[in-house]
Coordinates of C-alpha atoms in Angstrom, one line a residue:
X1 CA 0.7 16.8 -27.0
X2 CA -0.2 15.8 -30.3
X3 CA -4.0 14.1 -31.0
X4 CA -3.3 14.1 -34.4
X5 CA -0.7 13.5 -37.4
X6 CA -1.5 15.1 -41.1
X7 CA -0.5 12.6 -44.0
X8 CA -0.6 14.2 -47.4
X9 CA -1.7 12.5 -50.7
X10 CA -1.3 14.2 -53.9
X11 CA -4.9 14.9 -54.5
X12 CA -6.0 15.5 -50.6
X13 CA -5.2 15.1 -46.6
X14 CA -6.3 13.4 -43.7
X15 CA -5.5 13.3 -40.0
X16 CA -4.6 10.0 -38.6
X17 CA -5.4 10.1 -34.8
X18 CA -2.9 8.6 -32.1
X19 CA -3.8 5.5 -31.3
X20 CA -5.7 4.3 -27.8
X21 CA -3.6 2.8 -25.2
X22 CA -5.3 -0.8 -25.7
X23 CA -4.3 -0.2 -30.3
X24 CA -0.5 1.4 -29.1
X25 CA 1.1 -1.5 -28.0
X26 CA 0.8 -3.4 -31.3
X27 CA 1.1 -0.2 -33.5
X28 CA 4.4 0.1 -31.7
X29 CA 6.0 -3.4 -32.1
X30 CA 4.8 -3.5 -36.4
X31 CA 6.6 0.0 -36.0
X32 CA 9.5 -1.2 -34.2
X33 CA 9.5 -4.1 -36.9
X34 CA 10.0 -1.4 -39.6
X35 CA 12.5 1.0 -37.8
X36 CA 14.8 -2.0 -37.2
X37 CA 15.1 -2.3 -40.5
X38 CA 15.6 1.0 -41.5
X39 CA 17.6 2.4 -39.0
X40 CA 20.4 0.5 -40.0
X41 CA 20.6 2.0 -43.8
X42 CA 23.0 5.1 -44.0
X43 CA 20.6 8.0 -44.4
X44 CA 17.9 5.9 -44.2
X45 CA 16.7 9.9 -42.3
X46 CA 16.4 11.3 -46.0
X47 CA 13.5 12.3 -47.5
X48 CA 14.9 10.9 -50.8
X49 CA 15.5 7.4 -49.3
X50 CA 11.6 6.9 -49.0
X51 CA 11.2 5.5 -52.6
X52 CA 13.6 2.2 -51.6
X53 CA 12.8 2.0 -48.2
X54 CA 9.0 1.8 -49.4
X55 CA 9.5 -0.2 -52.1
X56 CA 11.2 -2.8 -50.1
X57 CA 9.3 -2.4 -46.8
X58 CA 5.7 -1.6 -48.4
X59 CA 3.9 -4.3 -46.2
X60 CA 5.6 -3.4 -42.9
X61 CA 3.9 0.2 -43.7
X62 CA 1.0 -1.3 -44.2
X63 CA 0.4 -3.3 -41.4
X64 CA 0.9 -0.2 -39.4
X65 CA -1.8 1.6 -41.6
X66 CA -4.1 -0.9 -41.0
X67 CA -3.7 -0.3 -37.0
X68 CA -4.2 3.3 -37.1
X69 CA -7.2 5.4 -36.9
X70 CA -8.4 6.2 -39.4
X71 CA -6.9 2.7 -41.0
X72 CA -5.4 4.0 -44.4
X73 CA -3.2 2.3 -47.7
X74 CA 0.1 4.0 -47.7
X75 CA 0.5 3.4 -51.0
X76 CA -0.6 6.9 -52.6
X77 CA 1.3 8.8 -49.6
X78 CA 3.2 11.7 -50.8
X79 CA 6.7 10.5 -50.5
X80 CA 8.1 13.5 -47.8
X81 CA 4.7 12.5 -46.1
X82 CA 5.1 8.7 -45.4
X83 CA 8.5 9.0 -44.7
X84 CA 8.6 11.5 -41.8
X85 CA 5.7 9.9 -40.0
X86 CA 6.9 6.1 -40.4
X87 CA 10.9 7.3 -40.3
X88 CA 12.2 10.2 -39.2
X89 CA 10.1 13.8 -38.9
X90 CA 12.6 15.8 -36.4
X91 CA 16.4 15.5 -35.9
X92 CA 17.3 14.9 -32.1
X93 CA 20.7 15.3 -32.0
X94 CA 22.2 11.9 -33.4
X95 CA 18.8 10.7 -33.3
X96 CA 15.8 11.1 -35.7
X97 CA 12.1 10.7 -34.6
X98 CA 9.0 9.6 -36.2
X99 CA 5.5 11.5 -36.5
X100 CA 4.5 8.1 -35.8
X101 CA 6.4 7.7 -32.2
X102 CA 6.1 12.0 -31.6
X103 CA 2.1 11.5 -32.3
X104 CA 2.6 8.3 -29.6
X105 CA 4.1 10.9 -27.2
X106 CA 7.6 9.0 -27.5
X107 CA 10.6 11.3 -27.4
X108 CA 13.9 11.3 -26.4
X109 CA 14.3 12.7 -23.1
X110 CA 17.5 15.0 -22.8
X111 CA 19.0 14.9 -19.1
X112 CA 20.7 17.9 -18.2
X113 CA 24.1 16.8 -16.8
X114 CA 24.4 16.5 -13.2
X115 CA 20.5 16.1 -12.7
X116 CA 19.3 14.5 -9.6
X117 CA 16.1 13.7 -10.5
X118 CA 14.7 11.1 -9.6
X119 CA 12.2 8.9 -11.5
X120 CA 10.3 5.8 -10.9
X121 CA 10.0 3.8 -14.1
X122 CA 9.1 0.5 -15.3
X123 CA 11.1 1.5 -18.7
X124 CA 8.2 1.0 -20.9
X125 CA 6.2 3.9 -21.6
X126 CA 2.6 2.2 -21.5
X127 CA 3.6 0.3 -18.6
X128 CA 4.2 3.4 -16.9
X129 CA 0.7 5.3 -17.8
X130 CA -1.3 2.0 -17.0
X131 CA 0.4 2.4 -13.3
X132 CA -0.1 6.3 -13.1
X133 CA -3.9 5.1 -14.0
X134 CA -4.2 2.1 -11.5
X135 CA -3.1 5.1 -8.8
X136 CA -6.0 6.7 -9.5
X137 CA -8.1 7.8 -6.7
X138 CA -10.9 6.6 -9.0
X139 CA -9.9 4.4 -11.3
X140 CA -13.2 2.6 -12.3
X141 CA -13.0 4.5 -15.9
X142 CA -9.4 2.7 -16.9
X143 CA -11.1 0.3 -19.1
X144 CA -12.6 2.5 -21.0
X145 CA -10.4 5.2 -20.7
X146 CA -7.3 2.5 -22.1
X147 CA -10.3 2.4 -25.2
X148 CA -10.5 5.8 -25.8
X149 CA -7.6 7.8 -25.3
X150 CA -3.7 7.4 -26.6
X151 CA -1.2 6.7 -23.7
X152 CA -0.2 10.6 -24.2
X153 CA -3.8 11.5 -23.0
X154 CA -3.3 9.3 -20.7
X155 CA 0.3 10.4 -19.5
X156 CA -1.0 14.2 -19.4
X157 CA -4.6 13.2 -17.4
X158 CA -2.6 11.3 -14.5
X159 CA -0.2 14.5 -14.1
X160 CA -2.7 16.9 -13.5
X161 CA -4.5 14.5 -11.3
X162 CA -1.8 14.2 -9.3
X163 CA -1.0 17.9 -9.7
X164 CA -4.4 18.6 -8.2
X165 CA -4.2 15.7 -5.2
X166 CA -0.8 17.1 -4.2
X167 CA -2.0 20.4 -1.7
X168 CA -1.3 24.2 -1.6
X169 CA 2.4 23.0 -1.0
X170 CA 3.2 21.2 -3.9
X171 CA 1.6 23.5 -6.5
X172 CA 3.6 26.0 -4.6
X173 CA 6.8 24.5 -5.1
X174 CA 5.8 23.6 -8.7
X175 CA 5.3 27.2 -9.5
X176 CA 8.4 28.1 -7.9
X177 CA 10.1 25.4 -10.5
X178 CA 8.3 27.0 -13.2
X179 CA 8.9 30.8 -12.2
X180 CA 13.1 29.8 -12.1
X181 CA 12.8 27.7 -15.5
X182 CA 11.5 31.1 -16.8
X183 CA 14.0 33.1 -15.0
X184 CA 17.1 30.9 -16.1
X185 CA 15.8 31.7 -19.9
X186 CA 15.7 35.2 -19.5
X187 CA 18.9 35.2 -18.2
X188 CA 20.3 33.2 -21.3
X189 CA 18.5 35.5 -23.6
X190 CA 20.5 38.0 -21.6
X191 CA 23.7 36.7 -22.0
X192 CA 23.1 36.4 -25.4
X193 CA 22.3 39.6 -26.2
X194 CA 25.7 40.8 -24.2
X195 CA 27.3 38.2 -26.7
X196 CA 25.8 40.1 -29.9
X197 CA 23.0 38.2 -30.7
X198 CA 20.0 40.2 -32.0
X199 CA 16.6 38.2 -30.8

C-alpha cells in the first residue's frame, strides 16, 4: 500500500501524500479529465510525450496539484516524474496506470479465468470503502477517518477489522488460502526449473 509518492524537480524532491477519502473524489474527477484527453493520443504513455502533453494540458495538471497534500506547482517537475505520476507509471498489459492512480489505491484487477470468486461492489471504489466503514461495529469515527485517511488505507483497515471479527474458522480458511497460494507458486518455480530456467 502506497501512502506517499516521490516527485522530483531538477534540484530536489518531495513526497505527495495519498489524498483522504474526503478529497479523493475531487482529485479523481480532475485526474480523469486529464486522462480522458491524453489517453486517446498515440504513444501517450511514453515519457517523451510529456513536453507536448504538459504544454497542452498544464492547467489540468495544476488543478490536480492544487488539491494534493502538499499542494505544489507542477511546472518544475522533471518530465519523468511528472509523466509517471500523472499519466503512465506502470504497464498493465495493454493499459498503463499512473502513479497518482496507484497512490489512490486504483489498479486493474486481473481475475483468473474460470474464477468463481464473488465480490460485492458498487463499481465505485470510494463508495465500497465507505460502505465497509459504515458496516464496522463501532463506526463513530467515520467522519474523522474520511478526513484523515486515504481510501486505500481505509480499505486495508476495513479488511483487517473484518478478518479479525470473522472468528477462528474464517482465519483458518484464510491460512489455508495463503498456504495453497504459496504451494502453487512453489510448484510454478519447480516447473520453470524443470524447463531449464535458472532462478
